[in-house]
Amino acid sequence: MSTHQGFGAAVSDVTTMVDRSVRLSRRNVDTLFVAILLPLMMMALFVYVFGGAIDTGTQYINYVVPGILLLTTGYGAASTAMAVADDMTTGMIDRLRSLPIRSFALLTGHVTASVVRNAVSTGLVILASLAMGFRPNAGVVDWLAAIGLLLLYVIALSWLAAALGVIAKSVESASALGFFMLFVPYLSSAFVRAETMPAFLRPISKHQPITPVIEAVRSFLTGTPLGSNGRLALAWCGGLLLFSTTLATVLYRRRTTR
């Protein structure tokens, strides 16, 4: 088989699995609904209930929206772990073993579907935030930078979710393993400034990977100082992507070659 034929077959395998995963996402409307509804509810709760009591030096909705966007991607990526776990535990892998299809195509399909779901949910959250009073002062380049960083983050997080789905023994355990992806943003600067947290929480908030990503997106959209957050966000996202893709691939091969 020539290199061109091998590449073409690989692209065909990935395309088939992407199409399958996207169609499964369309059928699983409740998962997409929750991924959209929960961030919207959280945004409404913090803006309308807690926002008046939280001092961030600016309009609270302008402060909180970047954090909500990261939270949205976490909800969307967490469902990837459950989708992968479902395939790993319901016989789909055994069916794929009997077909001439590349092993990486299945995980790539799930990750791509996750990116599509997150693009839809993130777009809807942005539209809702604008209706609620969010007023970014970003130019075209700033919007592209924010979107690019969010895209890198969601791809890295989706591969991590795929790895968790591979090692999970059931869909339920995959959901439990993915819980930390939903919890970590609450310990970042998503909802309040790190300086206002208790002393023992400040180092956790300032030195975890979510905070520089949020601060970079916040800088792009609302004009706050970027500082080193851009470099740190790219380093964290790039490192997480490399680690996650390697981990997911190794775990998948180990589990499917037993």
Coordinates of C-alpha atoms in Angstrom, one line a residue, residues 2 17 23 36 60 63 76-77 81 87 99 102 124 128 143 165 199 209 212 234 257:
S2 CA 1.4 3.4 -1.0
M17 CA -16.0 7.8 13.1
R23 CA -24.9 11.6 14.7
I36 CA -26.0 24.3 27.4
Y60 CA -19.7 41.5 37.2
Y63 CA -15.9 39.5 34.7
G76 CA -19.2 19.5 27.0
A77 CA -16.0 17.6 27.3
A81 CA -15.7 10.4 28.7
D87 CA -18.2 2.2 23.3
L99 CA -13.0 -4.2 10.5
R102 CA -7.4 2.4 12.3
L124 CA -25.3 30.0 22.5
A128 CA -27.2 34.7 26.0
W143 CA -12.0 37.5 19.2
G165 CA -13.5 7.1 29.2
A199 CA -5.1 32.4 52.2
P209 CA -4.0 25.6 34.7
P212 CA -4.3 31.7 33.2
L234 CA -0.6 28.3 25.8
T257 CA -5.0 -5.6 22.4

